[in-house]
Short mmCIF file of C-alpha atoms in Angstrom, two decimals:
data_model
loop_
_atom_site.label_atom_id
_atom_site.label_comp_id
_atom_site.label_asym_id
_atom_site.label_seq_id
_atom_site.Cartn_x
_atom_site.Cartn_y
_atom_site.Cartn_z
CA MET N 1 6.51 30.02 0.26
CA THR N 2 9.66 32.13 -0.06
CA ASP N 3 13.38 31.43 -0.22
CA SER N 4 13.85 32.46 3.39
CA ALA N 5 10.96 30.29 4.49
CA ALA N 6 12.38 27.32 2.69
CA LEU N 7 15.86 27.74 4.09
CA SER N 8 15.10 28.75 7.65
CA GLY N 9 12.28 26.31 8.23
CA GLU N 10 9.64 28.98 8.85
CA GLN N 11 6.21 27.66 9.60
CA ALA N 12 3.74 27.07 6.78
CA GLY N 13 0.75 29.37 6.34
CA MET N 14 -2.95 28.91 5.73
CA ARG N 15 -2.58 28.10 2.04
CA GLU N 16 -0.26 25.18 2.80
CA TRP N 17 -2.70 23.73 5.33
CA ILE N 18 -5.63 24.05 2.91
CA GLY N 19 -3.43 22.47 0.24
CA LEU N 20 -2.75 19.62 2.66
CA ALA N 21 -6.49 18.97 2.82
CA VAL N 22 -6.50 18.63 -0.97
CA LEU N 23 -3.52 16.25 -0.84
CA ALA N 24 -5.36 14.15 1.73
CA LEU N 25 -7.92 13.18 -0.95
CA PRO N 26 -5.69 10.88 -3.03
CA ALA N 27 -4.18 9.50 0.19
CA LEU N 28 -7.66 8.63 1.44
CA LEU N 29 -8.60 7.12 -1.92
CA ALA N 30 -5.51 4.87 -1.99
CA SER N 31 -6.62 2.79 0.99
CA LEU N 32 -10.35 3.23 0.43
CA GLU N 33 -10.07 1.59 -2.98
CA LEU N 34 -8.12 -1.36 -1.61
CA THR N 35 -10.49 -2.10 1.28
CA VAL N 36 -13.50 -1.83 -1.02
CA THR N 37 -11.88 -4.26 -3.45
CA HIS N 38 -11.37 -6.78 -0.64
CA LEU N 39 -15.06 -6.57 0.24
CA ALA N 40 -16.10 -6.88 -3.41
CA LEU N 41 -14.11 -10.09 -4.04
CA PRO N 42 -16.87 -12.55 -3.04
CA ALA N 43 -19.35 -10.76 -5.33
CA ILE N 44 -16.78 -10.65 -8.16
CA ALA N 45 -16.07 -14.36 -7.71
CA ALA N 46 -19.76 -15.18 -7.90
CA ASP N 47 -20.59 -12.88 -10.84
CA LEU N 48 -17.50 -13.43 -13.01
CA ALA N 49 -16.71 -17.02 -11.89
CA ALA N 50 -13.17 -15.98 -10.93
CA SER N 51 -10.76 -18.56 -9.55
CA SER N 52 -8.75 -18.04 -6.37
CA THR N 53 -5.65 -17.20 -8.42
CA GLN N 54 -7.61 -14.65 -10.47
CA LEU N 55 -8.99 -13.09 -7.28
CA LEU N 56 -5.45 -12.65 -5.96
CA TRP N 57 -4.41 -11.10 -9.27
CA ILE N 58 -7.36 -8.68 -9.14
CA VAL N 59 -5.99 -7.39 -5.84
CA ASP N 60 -2.28 -7.76 -6.55
CA VAL N 61 -1.87 -6.57 -10.13
CA TYR N 62 -2.91 -3.10 -9.00
CA ALA N 63 -0.42 -2.99 -6.15
CA PHE N 64 2.46 -4.59 -8.03
CA LEU N 65 2.24 -2.42 -11.14
CA LEU N 66 1.83 0.58 -8.88
CA ALA N 67 4.93 -0.41 -6.95
CA ALA N 68 6.92 -1.17 -10.11
CA VAL N 69 6.37 2.30 -11.62
CA LEU N 70 6.29 4.40 -8.43
CA ILE N 71 9.99 5.23 -8.58
CA PRO N 72 10.01 6.19 -12.29
CA ILE N 73 6.89 8.28 -11.71
CA GLY N 74 8.51 9.99 -8.73
CA ALA N 75 11.55 10.76 -10.85
CA LEU N 76 9.30 12.05 -13.63
CA GLY N 77 7.66 14.39 -11.12
CA ASP N 78 11.08 15.79 -10.21
CA ARG N 79 11.58 16.63 -13.88
CA ILE N 80 8.24 17.90 -15.21
CA GLY N 81 6.55 18.95 -11.95
CA ARG N 82 4.95 16.99 -9.15
CA ARG N 83 1.61 18.79 -9.31
CA LYS N 84 1.42 18.16 -13.06
CA VAL N 85 2.06 14.45 -12.59
CA LEU N 86 -0.55 14.31 -9.81
CA LEU N 87 -3.26 15.88 -11.96
CA ILE N 88 -2.46 13.82 -15.07
CA GLY N 89 -2.61 10.69 -12.95
CA ALA N 90 -5.95 11.75 -11.47
CA VAL N 91 -7.49 11.81 -14.95
CA GLY N 92 -6.06 8.40 -15.85
CA TYR N 93 -7.07 6.85 -12.54
CA GLY N 94 -10.65 8.04 -12.88
CA LEU N 95 -10.96 6.60 -16.39
CA ALA N 96 -9.37 3.29 -15.39
CA SER N 97 -11.78 3.00 -12.47
CA VAL N 98 -14.72 3.28 -14.86
CA LEU N 99 -13.24 0.52 -17.04
CA ALA N 100 -12.87 -1.73 -13.98
CA ALA N 101 -16.46 -1.07 -12.88
CA TYR N 102 -17.86 -2.37 -16.16
CA ALA N 103 -15.39 -5.21 -16.84
CA PRO N 104 -17.33 -8.26 -18.16
CA SER N 105 -14.71 -10.92 -17.32
CA PRO N 106 -11.94 -11.60 -14.78
CA GLU N 107 -9.28 -11.10 -17.44
CA LEU N 108 -10.56 -7.64 -18.42
CA LEU N 109 -10.98 -6.68 -14.79
CA ILE N 110 -7.36 -7.65 -14.13
CA ALA N 111 -6.31 -5.53 -17.13
CA ALA N 112 -8.31 -2.55 -15.86
CA ARG N 113 -6.82 -2.96 -12.41
CA ALA N 114 -3.36 -3.00 -13.96
CA LEU N 115 -4.13 0.35 -15.62
CA MET N 116 -5.37 1.64 -12.26
CA GLY N 117 -2.03 0.61 -10.75
CA VAL N 118 0.00 2.48 -13.36
CA THR N 119 -2.06 5.66 -13.05
CA GLY N 120 -2.38 5.28 -9.27
CA ALA N 121 1.41 5.42 -9.04
CA THR N 122 1.17 9.17 -9.63
CA LEU N 123 -0.84 9.80 -6.47
CA MET N 124 1.20 8.98 -3.36
CA PRO N 125 4.70 10.07 -4.53
CA SER N 126 3.30 13.42 -5.62
CA THR N 127 1.30 13.72 -2.42
CA LEU N 128 4.27 13.04 -0.14
CA SER N 129 6.80 15.09 -2.11
CA LEU N 130 4.45 18.09 -2.26
CA THR N 131 3.77 17.72 1.47
CA ALA N 132 7.50 17.64 2.26
CA ALA N 133 8.09 20.69 0.06
CA MET N 134 5.19 22.69 1.51
CA PHE N 135 6.08 22.00 5.16
CA ARG N 136 9.76 22.72 5.79
CA ASP N 137 9.53 23.08 9.56
CA ALA N 138 10.40 19.68 11.05
CA HIS N 139 7.54 19.61 13.56
CA GLN N 140 4.98 20.82 11.02
CA ARG N 141 6.22 18.32 8.47
CA ALA N 142 5.80 15.47 10.96
CA VAL N 143 2.24 16.62 11.70
CA ALA N 144 1.46 17.05 8.00
CA ILE N 145 2.74 13.57 7.14
CA GLY N 146 0.76 12.25 10.10
CA VAL N 147 -2.34 13.82 8.53
CA ILE N 148 -1.58 12.09 5.22
CA VAL N 149 -1.10 8.75 6.96
CA ALA N 150 -4.28 9.34 8.97
CA SER N 151 -6.07 10.01 5.68
CA VAL N 152 -4.89 6.65 4.41
CA SER N 153 -6.22 5.13 7.64
CA GLY N 154 -9.45 7.08 7.24
CA GLY N 155 -9.92 5.46 3.86
CA THR N 156 -9.47 2.11 5.56
CA ALA N 157 -12.18 3.10 8.05
CA ILE N 158 -14.82 4.50 5.71
CA GLY N 159 -14.01 2.24 2.77
CA PRO N 160 -15.72 -0.85 4.22
CA LEU N 161 -18.74 1.21 5.29
CA VAL N 162 -19.23 3.02 2.00
CA GLY N 163 -18.25 0.00 -0.04
CA GLY N 164 -20.46 -2.32 1.99
CA TRP N 165 -23.45 -0.05 1.46
CA LEU N 166 -22.78 0.14 -2.28
CA LEU N 167 -22.35 -3.63 -2.57
CA GLU N 168 -25.64 -4.22 -0.80
CA HIS N 169 -27.58 -1.80 -3.01
CA PHE N 170 -25.75 -1.97 -6.34
CA TRP N 171 -23.50 -4.30 -8.33
CA TRP N 172 -19.84 -4.86 -7.45
CA GLY N 173 -18.64 -2.39 -10.08
CA SER N 174 -20.11 0.51 -8.10
CA ALA N 175 -17.25 0.08 -5.62
CA PHE N 176 -14.71 1.11 -8.28
CA LEU N 177 -16.71 4.20 -9.24
CA LEU N 178 -15.89 5.75 -5.85
CA ALA N 179 -12.69 7.13 -7.37
CA THR N 180 -14.49 9.28 -9.94
CA PRO N 181 -15.85 12.07 -7.68
CA VAL N 182 -12.65 12.14 -5.59
CA MET N 183 -10.52 12.64 -8.70
CA ALA N 184 -12.92 15.33 -9.94
CA VAL N 185 -12.47 17.34 -6.72
CA LEU N 186 -8.69 16.97 -6.95
CA LEU N 187 -8.67 18.21 -10.55
CA VAL N 188 -10.65 21.32 -9.62
CA ALA N 189 -8.92 22.22 -6.34
CA GLY N 190 -5.35 21.10 -7.12
CA PRO N 191 -4.41 23.86 -9.60
CA LEU N 192 -5.79 26.49 -7.24
CA LEU N 193 -4.16 25.41 -3.98
CA LEU N 194 -1.08 23.32 -4.73
CA PRO N 195 2.24 24.87 -5.79
CA GLU N 196 4.27 23.31 -8.56
CA HIS N 197 7.62 21.80 -7.49
CA ARG N 198 10.30 20.38 -9.74
CA ASP N 199 14.07 19.93 -9.92
CA ALA N 200 15.46 22.25 -12.60
CA HIS N 201 18.72 20.26 -12.85
CA ALA N 202 17.23 16.78 -13.07
CA GLY N 203 18.68 14.58 -15.79
CA HIS N 204 16.84 12.46 -18.32
CA LEU N 205 14.45 9.70 -17.21
CA ASP N 206 16.12 6.31 -17.68
CA ILE N 207 13.57 4.11 -19.45
CA ALA N 208 15.75 1.00 -19.15
CA SER N 209 15.72 1.31 -15.36
CA ALA N 210 11.94 1.65 -15.37
CA LEU N 211 11.61 -1.54 -17.43
CA LEU N 212 14.04 -3.41 -15.20
CA ALA N 213 11.98 -2.40 -12.14
CA LEU N 214 8.87 -3.83 -13.77
CA LEU N 215 10.63 -7.02 -14.85
CA ALA N 216 12.02 -7.48 -11.34
CA VAL N 217 8.60 -7.40 -9.66
CA LEU N 218 6.09 -9.19 -11.89
CA PRO N 219 7.93 -12.51 -12.50
CA VAL N 220 8.44 -12.96 -8.75
CA VAL N 221 4.74 -12.34 -8.13
CA TYR N 222 3.72 -14.76 -10.86
CA GLY N 223 6.06 -17.43 -9.52
CA LEU N 224 4.83 -17.12 -5.93
CA LYS N 225 1.19 -17.37 -6.96
CA GLN N 226 1.77 -20.37 -9.19
CA VAL N 227 3.75 -22.16 -6.47
CA ALA N 228 0.78 -21.67 -4.12
CA ALA N 229 -1.63 -22.91 -6.78
CA ASP N 230 0.28 -25.81 -8.35
CA GLY N 231 3.32 -26.50 -6.17
CA PHE N 232 7.04 -26.23 -6.96
CA ASN N 233 7.14 -26.61 -10.74
CA PRO N 234 10.01 -25.50 -13.02
CA VAL N 235 8.17 -22.57 -14.65
CA PRO N 236 7.28 -20.60 -11.48
CA ILE N 237 10.70 -21.29 -9.97
CA ALA N 238 12.35 -19.99 -13.14
CA ALA N 239 10.12 -16.91 -13.02
CA VAL N 240 11.22 -16.11 -9.46
CA ILE N 241 14.89 -16.56 -10.36
CA ALA N 242 14.46 -14.35 -13.44
CA GLY N 243 12.82 -11.63 -11.35
CA ILE N 244 15.65 -11.71 -8.82
CA GLY N 245 18.15 -11.48 -11.67
CA MET N 246 16.37 -8.40 -13.05
CA ALA N 247 16.49 -6.85 -9.57
CA VAL N 248 20.26 -7.37 -9.44
CA LEU N 249 20.65 -5.74 -12.86
CA PHE N 250 18.46 -2.85 -11.72
CA VAL N 251 20.65 -2.20 -8.67
CA ARG N 252 23.85 -2.40 -10.71
CA ARG N 253 22.48 0.06 -13.25
CA GLN N 254 21.49 2.52 -10.52
CA ARG N 255 25.06 2.45 -9.19
CA ARG N 256 26.43 3.36 -12.63
CA LEU N 257 24.00 6.15 -13.56
CA ALA N 258 24.82 9.75 -12.77
CA ASP N 259 21.12 10.45 -12.19
CA PRO N 260 19.53 7.15 -11.06
CA LEU N 261 15.89 6.43 -10.40
CA ILE N 262 16.80 5.37 -6.85
CA ASP N 263 19.51 7.28 -5.03
CA LEU N 264 21.18 4.27 -3.41
CA GLY N 265 23.36 6.64 -1.40
CA LEU N 266 20.33 7.34 0.78
CA PHE N 267 20.42 3.71 1.94
CA ALA N 268 23.92 4.21 3.32
CA ASP N 269 22.27 5.75 6.36
CA ARG N 270 21.19 3.04 8.79
CA ALA N 271 18.13 4.93 10.03
CA PHE N 272 16.93 5.51 6.47
CA ARG N 273 17.19 1.89 5.37
CA THR N 274 15.72 0.61 8.64
CA ALA N 275 12.75 2.96 8.27
CA ALA N 276 12.21 1.78 4.70
CA ALA N 277 12.40 -1.87 5.78
CA THR N 278 9.98 -1.19 8.62
CA LEU N 279 7.47 0.35 6.23
CA THR N 280 7.85 -2.59 3.87
CA PHE N 281 7.25 -5.35 6.40
CA GLY N 282 4.71 -3.42 8.47
CA ILE N 283 2.43 -2.98 5.48
CA PHE N 284 3.28 -6.53 4.34
CA VAL N 285 1.52 -7.98 7.37
CA LEU N 286 -1.22 -5.32 7.47
CA TRP N 287 -2.40 -5.80 3.89
CA GLY N 288 -2.14 -9.55 4.16
CA SER N 289 -4.24 -9.66 7.31
CA ASN N 290 -6.79 -7.17 5.92
CA TYR N 291 -7.26 -9.40 2.88
CA ALA N 292 -7.78 -12.45 5.08
CA ILE N 293 -10.09 -10.67 7.55
CA ALA N 294 -12.38 -9.42 4.74
CA GLN N 295 -12.68 -13.00 3.46
CA TYR N 296 -13.29 -14.38 6.96
CA LEU N 297 -16.07 -11.93 7.76
CA GLN N 298 -18.08 -12.69 4.63
CA LEU N 299 -17.28 -16.33 3.87
CA VAL N 300 -16.62 -17.79 7.34
CA ALA N 301 -18.82 -15.62 9.54
CA GLY N 302 -21.40 -15.25 6.75
CA LEU N 303 -21.84 -11.47 7.10
CA SER N 304 -23.17 -9.18 4.40
CA PRO N 305 -20.72 -6.69 2.83
CA LEU N 306 -22.14 -3.82 4.89
CA ASN N 307 -22.00 -5.73 8.18
CA ALA N 308 -18.49 -6.91 7.33
CA GLY N 309 -17.55 -3.27 6.79
CA LEU N 310 -18.99 -2.31 10.16
CA TRP N 311 -16.92 -4.98 11.90
CA THR N 312 -13.69 -3.84 10.22
CA ALA N 313 -14.21 -0.13 10.94
CA PRO N 314 -13.04 -0.19 14.61
CA SER N 315 -9.56 -1.45 13.70
CA ALA N 316 -9.00 1.56 11.42
CA ALA N 317 -9.56 3.86 14.39
CA GLY N 318 -6.44 2.40 15.98
CA VAL N 319 -4.31 3.31 12.95
CA ILE N 320 -5.76 6.84 12.86
CA ALA N 321 -5.12 7.40 16.56
CA GLY N 322 -1.60 6.02 16.35
CA SER N 323 -0.77 8.07 13.25
CA LEU N 324 -1.92 11.34 14.80
CA LEU N 325 -0.51 10.79 18.30
CA ALA N 326 2.86 9.38 17.25
CA PRO N 327 4.45 12.72 16.20
CA ARG N 328 3.54 14.25 19.59
CA ILE N 329 4.90 11.28 21.51
CA ALA N 330 8.08 11.32 19.40
CA ARG N 331 8.87 14.82 20.68
CA ARG N 332 9.56 13.28 24.10
CA VAL N 333 10.43 9.67 23.26
CA PRO N 334 12.88 8.62 20.51
CA ALA N 335 11.01 7.66 17.37
CA PRO N 336 12.62 4.18 17.13
CA VAL N 337 11.35 3.42 20.64
CA VAL N 338 7.83 4.51 19.69
CA ILE N 339 7.92 2.47 16.48
CA GLY N 340 9.47 -0.62 18.07
CA THR N 341 7.02 -0.63 20.97
CA GLY N 342 4.14 -0.36 18.52
CA LEU N 343 5.43 -3.31 16.50
CA VAL N 344 5.60 -5.45 19.66
CA VAL N 345 2.00 -4.47 20.41
CA SER N 346 0.96 -5.45 16.87
CA SER N 347 2.69 -8.81 17.33
CA ALA N 348 0.48 -9.43 20.36
CA GLY N 349 -2.53 -8.61 18.20
CA TYR N 350 -1.51 -11.19 15.63
CA LEU N 351 -1.21 -13.80 18.37
CA VAL N 352 -4.83 -13.04 19.28
CA LEU N 353 -5.84 -13.46 15.62
CA ALA N 354 -4.06 -16.83 15.57
CA THR N 355 -6.64 -18.13 18.06
CA VAL N 356 -9.80 -17.10 16.16
CA ALA N 357 -12.26 -19.97 15.85
CA PRO N 358 -13.67 -21.08 12.47
CA ALA N 359 -17.20 -20.03 13.37
CA HIS N 360 -18.55 -16.65 14.51
CA ASP N 361 -15.61 -15.58 16.66
CA LEU N 362 -16.14 -11.93 15.73
CA VAL N 363 -15.27 -10.28 19.04
CA ARG N 364 -11.87 -11.94 19.24
CA LEU N 365 -11.23 -11.13 15.58
CA VAL N 366 -12.00 -7.44 16.06
CA VAL N 367 -10.01 -7.19 19.30
CA GLY N 368 -6.97 -8.69 17.59
CA ALA N 369 -7.37 -6.42 14.57
CA ILE N 370 -7.62 -3.31 16.79
CA ILE N 371 -4.44 -4.26 18.66
CA VAL N 372 -2.62 -4.84 15.37
CA SER N 373 -3.72 -1.53 13.85
CA ALA N 374 -2.99 0.48 17.01
CA GLY N 375 0.54 -0.92 17.05
CA LEU N 376 1.18 -0.24 13.37
CA GLY N 377 -0.20 3.32 13.37
CA PRO N 378 2.93 4.96 14.89
CA MET N 379 5.15 3.05 12.48
CA MET N 380 3.25 4.33 9.44
CA ALA N 381 3.59 7.98 10.46
CA LEU N 382 7.08 8.08 11.99
CA ALA N 383 8.86 5.74 9.57
CA THR N 384 7.42 7.69 6.62
CA ASP N 385 8.68 10.94 8.14
CA MET N 386 12.12 9.37 8.71
CA VAL N 387 12.38 8.45 5.03
CA VAL N 388 10.98 11.68 3.56
CA GLY N 389 12.72 13.97 6.04
CA SER N 390 16.15 12.48 5.29
CA ALA N 391 16.07 13.30 1.59
CA PRO N 392 17.62 16.35 -0.07
CA VAL N 393 15.07 18.83 -1.38
CA GLN N 394 16.09 18.36 -5.01
CA ARG N 395 15.46 14.59 -4.71
CA ALA N 396 12.19 14.93 -2.81
CA GLY N 397 10.17 13.21 -5.53
CA ALA N 398 12.47 10.18 -5.67
CA ALA N 399 12.61 9.95 -1.86
CA ALA N 400 8.83 10.22 -1.61
CA ALA N 401 8.64 7.49 -4.23
CA ILE N 402 10.83 5.27 -2.03
CA SER N 403 8.60 5.95 0.98
CA SER N 404 5.59 5.06 -1.17
CA THR N 405 7.22 2.14 -2.97
CA ALA N 406 8.39 0.40 0.21
CA PRO N 407 4.90 -0.04 1.71
CA GLN N 408 3.28 -0.70 -1.68
CA ILE N 409 5.73 -3.46 -2.50
CA GLY N 410 5.42 -4.77 1.04
CA GLY N 411 1.63 -4.66 0.93
CA ALA N 412 1.39 -6.29 -2.48
CA PHE N 413 3.78 -9.06 -1.45
CA GLY N 414 1.80 -9.37 1.79
CA VAL N 415 -1.39 -10.15 -0.12
CA ALA N 416 0.48 -12.40 -2.54
CA VAL N 417 2.55 -14.33 0.01
CA LEU N 418 0.12 -14.50 2.93
CA GLY N 419 -2.82 -14.99 0.58
CA SER N 420 -0.95 -17.79 -1.17
CA ILE N 421 -0.17 -19.39 2.21
CA ILE N 422 -3.88 -19.38 3.05
CA THR N 423 -4.65 -20.87 -0.38
CA ALA N 424 -2.00 -23.58 0.00
CA VAL N 425 -3.12 -24.55 3.52
CA TYR N 426 -6.78 -24.51 2.41
CA ARG N 427 -6.15 -26.74 -0.61
CA GLU N 428 -4.04 -29.16 1.37
CA ALA N 429 -6.73 -29.47 4.04
CA MET N 430 -9.55 -29.86 1.52
CA THR N 431 -7.86 -32.75 -0.28
CA THR N 432 -9.12 -35.02 2.50
CA ALA N 433 -11.93 -32.95 4.06
CA VAL N 434 -14.60 -33.16 1.32
CA PRO N 435 -17.47 -35.29 2.68
CA VAL N 436 -18.28 -38.58 0.99
CA GLY N 437 -21.13 -38.22 -1.48
CA VAL N 438 -20.26 -34.79 -2.84
CA PRO N 439 -20.34 -34.92 -6.68
CA HIS N 440 -16.95 -34.97 -8.40
CA ASP N 441 -17.35 -31.60 -10.15
CA ALA N 442 -18.43 -29.91 -6.92
CA ALA N 443 -15.55 -31.53 -5.01
CA GLN N 444 -13.05 -30.19 -7.56
CA ALA N 445 -14.51 -26.68 -7.31
CA VAL N 446 -14.50 -26.49 -3.52
CA ARG N 447 -10.80 -27.39 -3.40
CA ASP N 448 -9.96 -24.12 -5.21
CA ASN N 449 -11.21 -21.50 -2.74
CA LEU N 450 -13.71 -20.86 0.04
CA GLY N 451 -15.98 -18.78 -2.20
CA ALA N 452 -16.39 -21.72 -4.57
CA ALA N 453 -17.08 -23.98 -1.59
CA ALA N 454 -19.82 -21.65 -0.32
CA ALA N 455 -21.43 -21.55 -3.77
CA ALA N 456 -21.27 -25.34 -4.15
CA ALA N 457 -22.63 -25.95 -0.65
CA GLY N 458 -25.65 -23.80 -1.44
CA GLU N 459 -26.57 -26.07 -4.37
CA LEU N 460 -26.24 -29.32 -2.44
CA PRO N 461 -28.75 -30.93 -0.05
CA PRO N 462 -28.25 -29.77 3.55
CA PHE N 463 -26.88 -33.13 4.71
CA LEU N 464 -24.00 -32.68 2.24
CA GLY N 465 -23.77 -28.88 1.92
CA ASP N 466 -23.58 -28.10 5.65
CA PRO N 467 -20.63 -30.39 6.53
CA LEU N 468 -18.89 -29.35 3.30
CA LEU N 469 -19.12 -25.65 4.19
CA THR N 470 -18.03 -26.36 7.78
CA ALA N 471 -14.94 -28.22 6.55
CA ALA N 472 -14.09 -25.44 4.07
CA ARG N 473 -14.41 -22.75 6.72
CA ALA N 474 -12.17 -24.73 9.08
CA ALA N 475 -9.58 -25.16 6.31
CA PHE N 476 -9.58 -21.42 5.56
CA THR N 477 -9.27 -20.58 9.26
CA SER N 478 -6.27 -22.90 9.56
CA GLY N 479 -4.54 -20.92 6.81
CA PHE N 480 -5.52 -17.71 8.57
CA HIS N 481 -3.87 -18.95 11.77
CA VAL N 482 -0.61 -19.74 9.95
CA THR N 483 -0.43 -16.27 8.40
CA ALA N 484 -1.14 -14.62 11.77
CA LEU N 485 1.73 -16.51 13.40
CA VAL N 486 4.09 -15.61 10.53
CA SER N 487 3.07 -11.96 10.93
CA ALA N 488 3.65 -12.03 14.69
CA VAL N 489 7.20 -13.36 14.24
CA LEU N 490 7.98 -10.77 11.55
CA MET N 491 6.85 -7.92 13.77
CA VAL N 492 9.06 -9.07 16.66
CA VAL N 493 12.08 -9.30 14.35
CA ILE N 494 11.51 -5.83 12.86
CA ALA N 495 10.86 -4.36 16.32
CA ALA N 496 14.23 -5.69 17.52
CA LEU N 497 15.91 -4.14 14.48
CA VAL N 498 14.24 -0.75 15.00
CA LEU N 499 14.97 -0.63 18.73
CA THR N 500 18.70 -0.87 18.03
CA LEU N 501 18.57 2.59 16.45
CA ARG N 502 19.23 5.78 18.28
CA ARG N 503 17.09 8.83 17.64
CA PRO N 504 17.40 9.34 13.85
CA GLY N 505 19.30 12.39 12.66
CA ARG N 506 20.34 13.75 9.29
CA ARG N 507 24.04 12.98 9.60
CA GLY N 508 25.14 10.50 6.96
CA VAL N 509 22.17 11.26 4.75
CA ARG N 510 22.25 13.78 1.98
CA GLY N 511 19.56 15.88 3.58
CA ARG N 512 18.44 19.44 3.64
CA ASP N 513 21.55 20.54 5.44
CA SER N 514 23.75 19.39 2.56
CA GLY N 515 23.35 22.63 0.75
CA SER N 516 20.10 23.00 -1.08
CA ALA N 517 18.07 26.06 -1.82
CA GLN N 518 15.04 27.17 -3.72
CA ARG N 519 14.21 30.02 -5.96
CA ILE N 520 10.87 31.23 -7.13
CA ASP N 521 10.35 30.46 -10.80
CA PRO N 522 8.98 33.32 -12.90
CA ARG N 523 5.80 31.33 -13.38
CA PRO N 524 3.36 32.10 -10.57
CA GLY N 525 3.17 29.58 -7.77
CA GLU N 526 6.00 27.37 -9.01
CA VAL N 527 9.05 26.63 -6.87
CA VAL N 528 12.10 25.23 -8.65
CA HIS N 529 14.70 23.45 -6.50
CA ARG N 530 18.36 24.10 -7.28
CA HIS N 531 21.28 22.44 -5.56
CA LEU N 532 23.87 24.90 -4.25
CA PRO N 533 27.34 24.09 -2.99
CA PRO N 534 27.82 24.37 0.77
CA GLY N 535 27.94 27.97 1.86
CA ASP N 536 26.49 29.32 -1.38
CA GLY N 537 23.25 31.05 -0.62
CA GLN N 538 23.35 30.07 3.01
#
């Protein structure tokens, strides 16, 4: 890539497209790992005797730590090089995955997943920022980001199939080992095909801001989970308030810093902040529903992990199709219209899911999931392009981190909030639904989660176990219905917000037209971004 190519928007060549294929690997892994983890939860619960709160932490600690450090990692990539950060993270992620695979207890598995979250934070910001830097032509960039989003969707599609096969033939830890060969390929191909990009004028990395970001996220998560588990007690309420306070301090600090982790000026543009909000809430409902659907298929419908994976695969096809077709449609129809229409479609899908019966209603479940995913596919591609495309070149890493942080935070809160709603509704229903005659210890266990109820029912005589399992499945399905209705309402609200936008432009956002240029660093293959005043070098 040359200076003239960067400034004039010339089309990318063969090397950039091959490099995109390499970047698709961590994007694919990001969603593949999450879907496999959802499928592995029943086996983890049975093998490690994990509680419902621990199961939520196993899923959420990864996403929340990832979200909390995404922005600092993106800023670090701007300073030391985005390819370097990507490859260092690949090593750490592979090692953390091995630790998770062989964790002997829920606590150690949660710790390993936390390490996976920290190292996983290097993957998507580097992937998106390198993609934006390699593809400067607007149409090519939209297609390239659509490929990345489709790769994420592809992981959602093949994850249940591959993970289901592994879980049927091996122990649950084998699902985490999927990351090892993917990271190995990235480590070999990345240095050969990916250019190094960094901001030569980036300031120092503000550690205090990074800590404030972490302290803003984790207390809120802890508080929400404890409220779902034990009700409104002083400690979880105080944790939520403390987390909100840390978030306020974080924002104030970013406004004072000359070189902040988050360029809050980007949010002055209405299209930018709306796109970020759309990503956040779109993935909020998607991750939450994926978590619930994986539990329904195995614990309500009684399917094996592989069969559950087969039933979830069709919905991923809708996301892939929407992600790939959306950029083409957006050439003729304003992107906000495409996104808003898709969100309305996804709302209809959630209304279908809200009618799923508590026993073997697989066709309706899959139809609803396909409608949801088809509606969210355009949002994932176009909203991501709106965020990344609005950023100045020299802040590409931080902007890519925002576009990665928004859905990660949304998705993690989706699992936490919607999963906690299911848990709360389930526990409330089971306080009066346990059949008379069930032993006290078994009755206490089944009130915690559906997995415990299934295990307890299997140890009881059929005249007690069968009605107990039926009641537990009905209680879980009631919680599932509530979360589907909440998701439907959210999608209508966000659709209305998006549809008020005109076609997004770059005016009002410090974008590529604000006077940025590149020069080729003396080191081979490395492009260093330098900000130039308007008219200088143009």
